[in-house]
Amino acid sequence: MASEADGHPFAARPRRRRQDPRVLAAIALGGFLGGEARYLLGLAFPTGRAAFPATTFAINISGSFILALLLMLILEVWPPTKYIRPLFCTGFCGAYTTFSTWMVDTDRLISAGRYGIAAADVFGSLFAGLAATALGLVVGRAVIAYRNRRRAAMSVPEQHSEPSESEALR
């Protein structure tokens, strides 16, 4: 049975869970560091108005790789923590990568009549971002597999066996 408040515009809404200010501070710190890294790379490697936006492309692709690798490590390798994922994934990678700059660069290329470069930027960024994400996942899984093999090898004591008959006769 529906309550009286259903469909009523002034019905009480469920209370939102209050955010931990330390988590928000971690996101803000990560955002500052990611935004600063992106800004400094843009200054170090400026792109001309009608040229392929290689810096934005490299930032977004490397950010895709970093995010995928970090998520694998955070979820599978590192001990659980409340702040690492908000700091690096939401904050740093969210501010480091930039959809808006990607679209502004594309708009500039179209405005300059550089349609082929604009299309290469859009589709190249999409496909390269997916490939970088897949590579980050593969590298992360390889790190996890290596770590598990090393841990298993350390937990099994070396077994010394008696030499075989053919080895003993030598």
PDB file of C-alpha atoms in Angstrom:
ATOM      1  CA  MET A   1       0.000   0.000   0.000  1.00  0.00           C
ATOM      2  CA  ALA A   2       1.337   3.429  -0.880  1.00  0.00           C
ATOM      3  CA  SER A   3       1.952   5.950   1.847  1.00  0.00           C
ATOM      4  CA  GLU A   4       0.286   9.355   1.929  1.00  0.00           C
ATOM      5  CA  ALA A   5       3.562  11.023   0.993  1.00  0.00           C
ATOM      6  CA  ASP A   6       3.897   9.162  -2.318  1.00  0.00           C
ATOM      7  CA  GLY A   7       3.602  11.572  -5.186  1.00  0.00           C
ATOM      8  CA  HIS A   8       3.176  14.579  -2.948  1.00  0.00           C
ATOM      9  CA  PRO A   9       5.501  17.447  -3.952  1.00  0.00           C
ATOM     10  CA  PHE A  10       6.162  18.449  -0.332  1.00  0.00           C
ATOM     11  CA  ALA A  11       6.750  14.953   0.988  1.00  0.00           C
ATOM     12  CA  ALA A  12       9.734  14.446   3.259  1.00  0.00           C
ATOM     13  CA  ARG A  13      12.710  13.169   1.348  1.00  0.00           C
ATOM     14  CA  PRO A  14      15.037  10.556   2.752  1.00  0.00           C
ATOM     15  CA  ARG A  15      18.021  12.108   4.501  1.00  0.00           C
ATOM     16  CA  ARG A  16      21.285  11.977   2.640  1.00  0.00           C
ATOM     17  CA  ARG A  17      24.184  10.380   4.367  1.00  0.00           C
ATOM     18  CA  ARG A  18      26.637  13.033   5.540  1.00  0.00           C
ATOM     19  CA  GLN A  19      29.986  12.956   3.752  1.00  0.00           C
ATOM     20  CA  ASP A  20      33.127  12.492   5.788  1.00  0.00           C
ATOM     21  CA  PRO A  21      35.058  15.775   5.528  1.00  0.00           C
ATOM     22  CA  ARG A  22      38.346  13.841   5.384  1.00  0.00           C
ATOM     23  CA  VAL A  23      37.184  11.993   2.255  1.00  0.00           C
ATOM     24  CA  LEU A  24      36.174  15.299   0.695  1.00  0.00           C
ATOM     25  CA  ALA A  25      39.593  16.697   1.641  1.00  0.00           C
ATOM     26  CA  ALA A  26      41.266  13.700  -0.040  1.00  0.00           C
ATOM     27  CA  ILE A  27      39.245  14.338  -3.227  1.00  0.00           C
ATOM     28  CA  ALA A  28      40.130  18.035  -3.103  1.00  0.00           C
ATOM     29  CA  LEU A  29      43.837  17.313  -2.615  1.00  0.00           C
ATOM     30  CA  GLY A  30      43.822  14.780  -5.454  1.00  0.00           C
ATOM     31  CA  GLY A  31      41.926  17.233  -7.641  1.00  0.00           C
ATOM     32  CA  PHE A  32      44.444  19.948  -6.922  1.00  0.00           C
ATOM     33  CA  LEU A  33      47.382  17.666  -7.765  1.00  0.00           C
ATOM     34  CA  GLY A  34      45.746  16.275 -10.918  1.00  0.00           C
ATOM     35  CA  GLY A  35      44.683  19.696 -12.159  1.00  0.00           C
ATOM     36  CA  GLU A  36      48.135  21.105 -11.450  1.00  0.00           C
ATOM     37  CA  ALA A  37      49.799  18.213 -13.311  1.00  0.00           C
ATOM     38  CA  ARG A  38      47.540  18.768 -16.318  1.00  0.00           C
ATOM     39  CA  TYR A  39      48.150  22.519 -16.247  1.00  0.00           C
ATOM     40  CA  LEU A  40      51.932  22.122 -16.048  1.00  0.00           C
ATOM     41  CA  LEU A  41      51.951  19.618 -18.916  1.00  0.00           C
ATOM     42  CA  GLY A  42      49.882  22.059 -20.975  1.00  0.00           C
ATOM     43  CA  LEU A  43      52.445  24.787 -20.305  1.00  0.00           C
ATOM     44  CA  ALA A  44      55.394  22.505 -21.036  1.00  0.00           C
ATOM     45  CA  PHE A  45      53.926  21.153 -24.287  1.00  0.00           C
ATOM     46  CA  PRO A  46      51.622  23.782 -25.815  1.00  0.00           C
ATOM     47  CA  THR A  47      49.574  22.925 -28.882  1.00  0.00           C
ATOM     48  CA  GLY A  48      48.861  25.320 -31.733  1.00  0.00           C
ATOM     49  CA  ARG A  49      45.283  26.301 -32.452  1.00  0.00           C
ATOM     50  CA  ALA A  50      44.924  24.221 -35.629  1.00  0.00           C
ATOM     51  CA  ALA A  51      47.366  21.442 -34.676  1.00  0.00           C
ATOM     52  CA  PHE A  52      46.532  18.026 -33.305  1.00  0.00           C
ATOM     53  CA  PRO A  53      46.107  18.461 -29.501  1.00  0.00           C
ATOM     54  CA  ALA A  54      48.822  15.979 -28.585  1.00  0.00           C
ATOM     55  CA  THR A  55      49.161  17.133 -24.984  1.00  0.00           C
ATOM     56  CA  THR A  56      45.456  16.707 -24.183  1.00  0.00           C
ATOM     57  CA  PHE A  57      45.507  13.396 -26.043  1.00  0.00           C
ATOM     58  CA  ALA A  58      48.522  12.158 -24.036  1.00  0.00           C
ATOM     59  CA  ILE A  59      47.025  13.352 -20.751  1.00  0.00           C
ATOM     60  CA  ASN A  60      43.699  11.614 -21.347  1.00  0.00           C
ATOM     61  CA  ILE A  61      45.288   8.381 -22.545  1.00  0.00           C
ATOM     62  CA  SER A  62      47.795   8.234 -19.693  1.00  0.00           C
ATOM     63  CA  GLY A  63      44.965   9.064 -17.274  1.00  0.00           C
ATOM     64  CA  SER A  64      42.946   6.128 -18.601  1.00  0.00           C
ATOM     65  CA  PHE A  65      45.892   3.815 -18.038  1.00  0.00           C
ATOM     66  CA  ILE A  66      46.645   5.233 -14.577  1.00  0.00           C
ATOM     67  CA  LEU A  67      43.017   4.962 -13.458  1.00  0.00           C
ATOM     68  CA  ALA A  68      42.668   1.326 -14.576  1.00  0.00           C
ATOM     69  CA  LEU A  69      45.987   0.322 -12.996  1.00  0.00           C
ATOM     70  CA  LEU A  70      45.227   2.156  -9.760  1.00  0.00           C
ATOM     71  CA  LEU A  71      41.813   0.540  -9.463  1.00  0.00           C
ATOM     72  CA  MET A  72      43.323  -2.913  -9.878  1.00  0.00           C
ATOM     73  CA  LEU A  73      45.946  -2.200  -7.221  1.00  0.00           C
ATOM     74  CA  ILE A  74      43.498  -0.522  -4.839  1.00  0.00           C
ATOM     75  CA  LEU A  75      40.893  -3.260  -5.087  1.00  0.00           C
ATOM     76  CA  GLU A  76      43.172  -6.291  -5.229  1.00  0.00           C
ATOM     77  CA  VAL A  77      46.605  -5.535  -3.772  1.00  0.00           C
ATOM     78  CA  TRP A  78      46.683  -2.730  -1.257  1.00  0.00           C
ATOM     79  CA  PRO A  79      45.023  -3.032   2.116  1.00  0.00           C
ATOM     80  CA  PRO A  80      41.563  -1.472   2.327  1.00  0.00           C
ATOM     81  CA  THR A  81      41.570   2.231   3.054  1.00  0.00           C
ATOM     82  CA  LYS A  82      38.954   4.924   3.047  1.00  0.00           C
ATOM     83  CA  TYR A  83      41.045   7.622   1.358  1.00  0.00           C
ATOM     84  CA  ILE A  84      43.187   6.159  -1.436  1.00  0.00           C
ATOM     85  CA  ARG A  85      40.434   5.724  -4.035  1.00  0.00           C
ATOM     86  CA  PRO A  86      38.913   9.189  -3.470  1.00  0.00           C
ATOM     87  CA  LEU A  87      42.387  10.774  -3.488  1.00  0.00           C
ATOM     88  CA  PHE A  88      43.779   9.158  -6.624  1.00  0.00           C
ATOM     89  CA  CYS A  89      40.827   7.920  -8.677  1.00  0.00           C
ATOM     90  CA  THR A  90      38.173  10.551  -8.066  1.00  0.00           C
ATOM     91  CA  GLY A  91      40.436  13.484  -7.243  1.00  0.00           C
ATOM     92  CA  PHE A  92      43.687  13.102  -9.165  1.00  0.00           C
ATOM     93  CA  CYS A  93      42.497  11.208 -12.246  1.00  0.00           C
ATOM     94  CA  GLY A  94      39.229  13.164 -12.371  1.00  0.00           C
ATOM     95  CA  ALA A  95      41.098  16.466 -12.526  1.00  0.00           C
ATOM     96  CA  TYR A  96      44.061  15.186 -14.556  1.00  0.00           C
ATOM     97  CA  THR A  97      41.962  13.880 -17.430  1.00  0.00           C
ATOM     98  CA  THR A  98      39.742  16.365 -19.145  1.00  0.00           C
ATOM     99  CA  PHE A  99      36.695  15.816 -21.274  1.00  0.00           C
ATOM    100  CA  SER A 100      36.036  19.542 -21.543  1.00  0.00           C
ATOM    101  CA  THR A 101      39.467  20.403 -22.939  1.00  0.00           C
ATOM    102  CA  TRP A 102      39.180  17.496 -25.371  1.00  0.00           C
ATOM    103  CA  MET A 103      35.913  18.929 -26.698  1.00  0.00           C
ATOM    104  CA  VAL A 104      37.249  22.519 -26.794  1.00  0.00           C
ATOM    105  CA  ASP A 105      40.254  21.287 -28.787  1.00  0.00           C
ATOM    106  CA  THR A 106      37.903  19.459 -31.157  1.00  0.00           C
ATOM    107  CA  ASP A 107      35.768  22.588 -31.568  1.00  0.00           C
ATOM    108  CA  ARG A 108      38.871  24.655 -32.368  1.00  0.00           C
ATOM    109  CA  LEU A 109      39.938  22.157 -35.005  1.00  0.00           C
ATOM    110  CA  ILE A 110      36.483  22.191 -36.601  1.00  0.00           C
ATOM    111  CA  SER A 111      36.407  26.009 -36.512  1.00  0.00           C
ATOM    112  CA  ALA A 112      39.775  26.059 -38.278  1.00  0.00           C
ATOM    113  CA  GLY A 113      38.437  23.699 -40.965  1.00  0.00           C
ATOM    114  CA  ARG A 114      40.666  20.808 -39.801  1.00  0.00           C
ATOM    115  CA  TYR A 115      37.913  18.190 -39.975  1.00  0.00           C
ATOM    116  CA  GLY A 116      40.182  15.206 -40.488  1.00  0.00           C
ATOM    117  CA  ILE A 117      42.353  16.094 -37.492  1.00  0.00           C
ATOM    118  CA  ALA A 118      39.214  16.746 -35.415  1.00  0.00           C
ATOM    119  CA  ALA A 119      37.850  13.307 -36.321  1.00  0.00           C
ATOM    120  CA  ALA A 120      41.239  11.714 -35.600  1.00  0.00           C
ATOM    121  CA  ASP A 121      41.252  13.421 -32.210  1.00  0.00           C
ATOM    122  CA  VAL A 122      37.741  12.300 -31.273  1.00  0.00           C
ATOM    123  CA  PHE A 123      37.964   8.705 -32.471  1.00  0.00           C
ATOM    124  CA  GLY A 124      41.655   8.313 -31.706  1.00  0.00           C
ATOM    125  CA  SER A 125      41.091   9.481 -28.135  1.00  0.00           C
ATOM    126  CA  LEU A 126      38.181   7.090 -27.684  1.00  0.00           C
ATOM    127  CA  PHE A 127      39.983   4.051 -29.036  1.00  0.00           C
ATOM    128  CA  ALA A 128      43.343   4.881 -27.487  1.00  0.00           C
ATOM    129  CA  GLY A 129      41.621   5.543 -24.145  1.00  0.00           C
ATOM    130  CA  LEU A 130      39.940   2.153 -24.279  1.00  0.00           C
ATOM    131  CA  ALA A 131      43.232   0.498 -25.244  1.00  0.00           C
ATOM    132  CA  ALA A 132      45.069   2.301 -22.426  1.00  0.00           C
ATOM    133  CA  THR A 133      42.388   1.208 -19.971  1.00  0.00           C
ATOM    134  CA  ALA A 134      42.689  -2.395 -21.156  1.00  0.00           C
ATOM    135  CA  LEU A 135      46.478  -2.176 -20.872  1.00  0.00           C
ATOM    136  CA  GLY A 136      46.176  -0.793 -17.336  1.00  0.00           C
ATOM    137  CA  LEU A 137      43.942  -3.711 -16.399  1.00  0.00           C
ATOM    138  CA  VAL A 138      46.347  -6.217 -17.983  1.00  0.00           C
ATOM    139  CA  VAL A 139      49.346  -4.701 -16.196  1.00  0.00           C
ATOM    140  CA  GLY A 140      47.411  -4.615 -12.930  1.00  0.00           C
ATOM    141  CA  ARG A 141      46.415  -8.260 -13.292  1.00  0.00           C
ATOM    142  CA  ALA A 142      50.022  -9.172 -14.125  1.00  0.00           C
ATOM    143  CA  VAL A 143      51.208  -7.417 -10.972  1.00  0.00           C
ATOM    144  CA  ILE A 144      48.591  -9.295  -8.954  1.00  0.00           C
ATOM    145  CA  ALA A 145      49.533 -12.644 -10.531  1.00  0.00           C
ATOM    146  CA  TYR A 146      53.242 -11.999  -9.915  1.00  0.00           C
ATOM    147  CA  ARG A 147      52.528 -11.028  -6.318  1.00  0.00           C
ATOM    148  CA  ASN A 148      50.422 -14.163  -5.774  1.00  0.00           C
ATOM    149  CA  ARG A 149      53.103 -16.418  -7.306  1.00  0.00           C
ATOM    150  CA  ARG A 150      55.789 -14.827  -5.153  1.00  0.00           C
ATOM    151  CA  ARG A 151      53.651 -15.156  -2.034  1.00  0.00           C
ATOM    152  CA  ALA A 152      52.914 -18.818  -2.847  1.00  0.00           C
ATOM    153  CA  ALA A 153      56.603 -19.550  -3.434  1.00  0.00           C
ATOM    154  CA  MET A 154      57.532 -17.963  -0.121  1.00  0.00           C
ATOM    155  CA  SER A 155      54.927 -19.956   1.800  1.00  0.00           C
ATOM    156  CA  VAL A 156      56.084 -23.340   0.459  1.00  0.00           C
ATOM    157  CA  PRO A 157      59.376 -24.399   2.050  1.00  0.00           C
ATOM    158  CA  GLU A 158      61.996 -25.780  -0.308  1.00  0.00           C
ATOM    159  CA  GLN A 159      61.891 -29.537  -0.443  1.00  0.00           C
ATOM    160  CA  HIS A 160      65.186 -31.343  -0.593  1.00  0.00           C
ATOM    161  CA  SER A 161      64.774 -34.760  -2.060  1.00  0.00           C
ATOM    162  CA  GLU A 162      67.178 -37.611  -2.081  1.00  0.00           C
ATOM    163  CA  PRO A 163      69.202 -37.795  -5.286  1.00  0.00           C
ATOM    164  CA  SER A 164      67.836 -40.194  -7.845  1.00  0.00           C
ATOM    165  CA  GLU A 165      69.682 -43.426  -8.517  1.00  0.00           C
ATOM    166  CA  SER A 166      71.159 -42.087 -11.778  1.00  0.00           C
ATOM    167  CA  GLU A 167      72.348 -38.913 -10.013  1.00  0.00           C
ATOM    168  CA  ALA A 168      73.906 -40.911  -7.186  1.00  0.00           C
ATOM    169  CA  LEU A 169      75.907 -43.072  -9.631  1.00  0.00           C
ATOM    170  CA  ARG A 170      77.588 -40.080 -11.275  1.00  0.00           C
TER     171      ARG A 170
END
